[in-house]
PDB file of C-alpha atoms in Angstrom:
ATOM      1  CA  MET I 282      26.045  28.790  19.876  1.00  0.00           C
ATOM      2  CA  ALA I 283      25.797  25.335  18.230  1.00  0.00           C
ATOM      3  CA  SER I 284      22.814  24.505  16.068  1.00  0.00           C
ATOM      4  CA  ASN I 285      20.522  21.659  17.038  1.00  0.00           C
ATOM      5  CA  PRO I 286      20.331  19.266  14.038  1.00  0.00           C
ATOM      6  CA  LEU I 287      17.601  17.212  15.728  1.00  0.00           C
ATOM      7  CA  GLY I 288      15.468  20.322  16.241  1.00  0.00           C
ATOM      8  CA  SER I 289      15.957  21.272  12.608  1.00  0.00           C
ATOM      9  CA  LEU I 290      14.973  17.791  11.467  1.00  0.00           C
ATOM     10  CA  THR I 291      11.903  17.829  13.716  1.00  0.00           C
ATOM     11  CA  GLY I 292      10.855  21.198  12.306  1.00  0.00           C
ATOM     12  CA  ARG I 293      11.260  20.009   8.710  1.00  0.00           C
ATOM     13  CA  LEU I 294       9.313  16.833   9.488  1.00  0.00           C
ATOM     14  CA  GLN I 295       6.460  18.814  11.021  1.00  0.00           C
ATOM     15  CA  GLU I 296       6.372  21.141   7.983  1.00  0.00           C
ATOM     16  CA  THR I 297       6.355  18.193   5.591  1.00  0.00           C
ATOM     17  CA  LEU I 298       3.565  16.389   7.461  1.00  0.00           C
ATOM     18  CA  ALA I 299       1.500  19.583   7.611  1.00  0.00           C
ATOM     19  CA  SER I 300       1.835  20.035   3.842  1.00  0.00           C
ATOM     20  CA  LEU I 301       0.575  16.533   2.948  1.00  0.00           C
ATOM     21  CA  PRO I 302      -2.968  16.470   1.598  1.00  0.00           C
ATOM     22  CA  ALA I 303      -5.597  14.504   3.469  1.00  0.00           C
ATOM     23  CA  ASN I 304      -6.610  11.177   2.007  1.00  0.00           C
ATOM     24  CA  PRO I 305     -10.375  11.637   1.847  1.00  0.00           C
ATOM     25  CA  ILE I 306     -12.844   8.804   1.860  1.00  0.00           C
ATOM     26  CA  PRO I 307     -13.982   8.364  -1.740  1.00  0.00           C
ATOM     27  CA  PRO I 308     -17.326  10.081  -2.369  1.00  0.00           C
ATOM     28  CA  ASP I 309     -18.870   6.815  -3.556  1.00  0.00           C
ATOM     29  CA  GLY I 310     -17.601   4.744  -0.689  1.00  0.00           C
ATOM     30  CA  GLY I 311     -18.650   5.610   2.802  1.00  0.00           C
ATOM     31  CA  ALA I 312     -16.587   4.831   5.851  1.00  0.00           C
ATOM     32  CA  PRO I 313     -13.854   2.223   5.415  1.00  0.00           C
ATOM     33  CA  GLN I 314     -14.117  -1.054   7.253  1.00  0.00           C
ATOM     34  CA  ILE I 315     -10.978  -1.720   9.295  1.00  0.00           C
ATOM     35  CA  LEU I 316      -9.739  -5.268   8.797  1.00  0.00           C
ATOM     36  CA  GLU I 317      -7.915  -7.082  11.601  1.00  0.00           C
ATOM     37  CA  LEU I 318      -5.126  -9.632  11.269  1.00  0.00           C
ATOM     38  CA  ASP I 319      -4.994 -12.667  13.506  1.00  0.00           C
ATOM     39  CA  ASP I 320      -1.743 -14.134  14.867  1.00  0.00           C
ATOM     40  CA  ALA I 321      -1.324 -16.753  12.136  1.00  0.00           C
ATOM     41  CA  PRO I 322       2.034 -16.560  10.310  1.00  0.00           C
ATOM     42  CA  ASP I 323       0.306 -16.065   6.930  1.00  0.00           C
ATOM     43  CA  ALA I 324      -2.492 -13.815   8.211  1.00  0.00           C
ATOM     44  CA  TRP I 325      -1.805 -10.989   5.724  1.00  0.00           C
ATOM     45  CA  ASN I 326      -1.669 -13.411   2.782  1.00  0.00           C
ATOM     46  CA  ASN I 327      -4.814 -15.203   3.942  1.00  0.00           C
ATOM     47  CA  LEU I 328      -6.681 -11.904   4.149  1.00  0.00           C
ATOM     48  CA  LEU I 329      -5.326 -10.687   0.801  1.00  0.00           C
ATOM     49  CA  ARG I 330      -5.956 -13.892  -1.187  1.00  0.00           C
ATOM     50  CA  PRO I 331      -9.745 -13.572  -1.760  1.00  0.00           C
ATOM     51  CA  TYR I 332      -9.403  -9.939  -2.881  1.00  0.00           C
ATOM     52  CA  LEU I 333      -6.725 -10.885  -5.388  1.00  0.00           C
ATOM     53  CA  GLN I 334      -9.165 -13.363  -6.957  1.00  0.00           C
ATOM     54  CA  THR I 335     -11.575 -10.614  -8.068  1.00  0.00           C
ATOM     55  CA  ALA I 336      -9.371  -7.499  -8.193  1.00  0.00           C
ATOM     56  CA  ARG I 337      -9.009  -5.772 -11.546  1.00  0.00           C
ATOM     57  CA  CYS I 338      -6.003  -3.537 -10.869  1.00  0.00           C
ATOM     58  CA  PHE I 339      -3.332  -2.764  -8.289  1.00  0.00           C
ATOM     59  CA  GLU I 340      -1.528   0.349  -7.153  1.00  0.00           C
ATOM     60  CA  ILE I 341       1.716   0.178  -5.173  1.00  0.00           C
ATOM     61  CA  HIS I 342       3.359   3.131  -3.422  1.00  0.00           C
ATOM     62  CA  CYS I 343       7.067   3.035  -2.554  1.00  0.00           C
ATOM     63  CA  TRP I 344       9.262   5.721  -1.042  1.00  0.00           C
ATOM     64  CA  GLN I 345      11.949   7.072  -3.428  1.00  0.00           C
ATOM     65  CA  GLU I 346      14.755   5.332  -1.549  1.00  0.00           C
ATOM     66  CA  GLU I 347      13.024   1.920  -1.725  1.00  0.00           C
ATOM     67  CA  GLN I 348      14.625   0.931  -5.012  1.00  0.00           C
ATOM     68  CA  ALA I 349      14.387  -2.859  -4.530  1.00  0.00           C
ATOM     69  CA  PRO I 350      10.581  -2.844  -3.985  1.00  0.00           C
ATOM     70  CA  ILE I 351      10.165  -0.408  -6.896  1.00  0.00           C
ATOM     71  CA  CYS I 352      12.132  -2.695  -9.224  1.00  0.00           C
ATOM     72  CA  LEU I 353      10.105  -5.712  -8.078  1.00  0.00           C
ATOM     73  CA  ALA I 354       6.760  -3.954  -8.632  1.00  0.00           C
ATOM     74  CA  LEU I 355       7.852  -2.783 -12.097  1.00  0.00           C
ATOM     75  CA  GLN I 356       7.910  -6.438 -13.185  1.00  0.00           C
ATOM     76  CA  TYR I 357       4.078  -6.333 -13.140  1.00  0.00           C
ATOM     77  CA  GLY I 358       3.166  -2.684 -13.630  1.00  0.00           C
ATOM     78  CA  SER I 359       4.386   0.698 -14.753  1.00  0.00           C
ATOM     79  CA  VAL I 360       5.088   4.042 -13.136  1.00  0.00           C
ATOM     80  CA  GLN I 361       1.949   6.136 -12.830  1.00  0.00           C
ATOM     81  CA  GLN I 362       2.116   9.927 -12.947  1.00  0.00           C
ATOM     82  CA  SER I 363       1.490  11.161  -9.414  1.00  0.00           C
ATOM     83  CA  ASP I 364       1.573  14.331  -7.344  1.00  0.00           C
ATOM     84  CA  TRP I 365       3.303  12.433  -4.499  1.00  0.00           C
ATOM     85  CA  PRO I 366       6.770  14.046  -4.482  1.00  0.00           C
ATOM     86  CA  TYR I 367       8.354  11.544  -2.067  1.00  0.00           C
ATOM     87  CA  GLY I 368       7.938   8.310  -3.919  1.00  0.00           C
ATOM     88  CA  THR I 369       6.868   6.238  -6.873  1.00  0.00           C
ATOM     89  CA  VAL I 370       3.393   4.945  -7.712  1.00  0.00           C
ATOM     90  CA  ILE I 371       3.185   1.785  -9.808  1.00  0.00           C
ATOM     91  CA  THR I 372      -0.052   0.478 -11.288  1.00  0.00           C
ATOM     92  CA  GLY I 373      -1.061  -2.518 -13.324  1.00  0.00           C
ATOM     93  CA  PRO I 374      -3.615  -5.255 -13.865  1.00  0.00           C
ATOM     94  CA  VAL I 375      -4.084  -8.010 -11.315  1.00  0.00           C
ATOM     95  CA  THR I 376      -3.175 -11.189 -13.160  1.00  0.00           C
ATOM     96  CA  PRO I 377      -2.746 -14.734 -11.834  1.00  0.00           C
ATOM     97  CA  GLU I 378       1.028 -14.254 -12.173  1.00  0.00           C
ATOM     98  CA  PHE I 379       0.939 -11.006 -10.166  1.00  0.00           C
ATOM     99  CA  SER I 380      -1.221 -12.613  -7.473  1.00  0.00           C
ATOM    100  CA  ASP I 381       1.058 -15.629  -7.135  1.00  0.00           C
ATOM    101  CA  TRP I 382       4.145 -13.408  -7.002  1.00  0.00           C
ATOM    102  CA  LEU I 383       2.646 -11.111  -4.345  1.00  0.00           C
ATOM    103  CA  LEU I 384       1.552 -14.004  -2.138  1.00  0.00           C
ATOM    104  CA  HIS I 385       5.025 -15.573  -2.288  1.00  0.00           C
ATOM    105  CA  LEU I 386       7.136 -12.488  -1.530  1.00  0.00           C
ATOM    106  CA  SER I 387       9.280 -12.796   1.569  1.00  0.00           C
ATOM    107  CA  LYS I 388       8.083 -10.863   4.598  1.00  0.00           C
ATOM    108  CA  PRO I 389      10.235  -7.922   5.730  1.00  0.00           C
ATOM    109  CA  ASP I 390      12.700  -8.407   8.572  1.00  0.00           C
ATOM    110  CA  ASP I 391      10.643  -6.048  10.750  1.00  0.00           C
ATOM    111  CA  PRO I 392       8.121  -8.376  12.481  1.00  0.00           C
ATOM    112  CA  ALA I 393       5.509  -5.593  12.563  1.00  0.00           C
ATOM    113  CA  GLN I 394       5.520  -5.267   8.765  1.00  0.00           C
ATOM    114  CA  GLN I 395       3.506  -7.618   6.599  1.00  0.00           C
ATOM    115  CA  THR I 396       4.816  -6.539   3.182  1.00  0.00           C
ATOM    116  CA  ILE I 397       7.739  -4.694   1.617  1.00  0.00           C
ATOM    117  CA  PHE I 398       5.377  -2.154   0.016  1.00  0.00           C
ATOM    118  CA  PHE I 399       4.526   1.057   1.837  1.00  0.00           C
ATOM    119  CA  ASN I 400       0.989   0.993   0.393  1.00  0.00           C
ATOM    120  CA  LEU I 401      -0.781  -1.587  -1.750  1.00  0.00           C
ATOM    121  CA  PHE I 402      -4.257  -0.987  -3.132  1.00  0.00           C
ATOM    122  CA  LEU I 403      -6.417  -3.522  -4.959  1.00  0.00           C
ATOM    123  CA  THR I 404      -9.529  -2.382  -6.784  1.00  0.00           C
ATOM    124  CA  GLY I 405     -12.492  -4.574  -7.666  1.00  0.00           C
ATOM    125  CA  ASP I 406     -15.791  -3.644  -9.276  1.00  0.00           C
ATOM    126  CA  THR I 407     -17.498  -2.681  -6.010  1.00  0.00           C
ATOM    127  CA  TRP I 408     -14.684  -2.432  -3.465  1.00  0.00           C
ATOM    128  CA  ARG I 409     -11.160  -1.203  -2.753  1.00  0.00           C
ATOM    129  CA  PHE I 410      -8.758  -3.102  -0.473  1.00  0.00           C
ATOM    130  CA  GLU I 411      -6.073  -0.940   1.124  1.00  0.00           C
ATOM    131  CA  SER I 412      -2.925  -2.285   2.778  1.00  0.00           C
ATOM    132  CA  CYS I 413      -1.216   0.779   4.228  1.00  0.00           C
ATOM    133  CA  HIS I 414       2.024   1.406   6.105  1.00  0.00           C
ATOM    134  CA  TYR I 415       3.621  -1.912   5.132  1.00  0.00           C
ATOM    135  CA  GLY I 416       0.470  -3.903   5.834  1.00  0.00           C
ATOM    136  CA  THR I 417       0.006  -2.645   9.390  1.00  0.00           C
ATOM    137  CA  GLU I 418      -3.279  -0.883   8.519  1.00  0.00           C
ATOM    138  CA  LEU I 419      -5.866  -2.688   6.419  1.00  0.00           C
ATOM    139  CA  TYR I 420      -9.101  -1.229   5.071  1.00  0.00           C
ATOM    140  CA  LEU I 421     -11.954  -2.312   2.839  1.00  0.00           C
ATOM    141  CA  ILE I 422     -14.004   0.393   1.181  1.00  0.00           C
ATOM    142  CA  GLN I 423     -17.268  -0.648  -0.417  1.00  0.00           C
ATOM    143  CA  LYS I 424     -18.272   1.415  -3.454  1.00  0.00           C
ATOM    144  CA  ASN I 425     -21.872   2.267  -4.184  1.00  0.00           C
ATOM    145  CA  LYS I 426     -23.013   0.934  -7.525  1.00  0.00           C
ATOM    146  CA  PRO I 427     -24.050   3.623 -10.040  1.00  0.00           C
TER     147      PRO I 427
END
């Protein structure tokens, strides 16, 4: 009897997904606001631009096999120790040079994707902007002031 490689792959994928920890809403934040993109060609950049102006730091997540995006992000940040076994987390300060670079990166070939980075997080004093799944999911989380 021949084995079913697709069935094996499906089983491993289900196991892997089941083992991933939930990404809880930060205790100081409340429910995230979902941000919507319009149909403009630069919609993601236009939405990102004001957050870059007041962000203090960034965090970029790339899958292990995404070596080109990892190398690009390492120009502006450094690898952060992480418990994510499937990829690399890069963090750094948001500088004018980083902001300009990010806004001028070429869009991916996939028309559904807005950025080459799997996840991009920007953190300000009272908020966190989250661009998830290559910019297809966008969130703004407001932090309560202490």
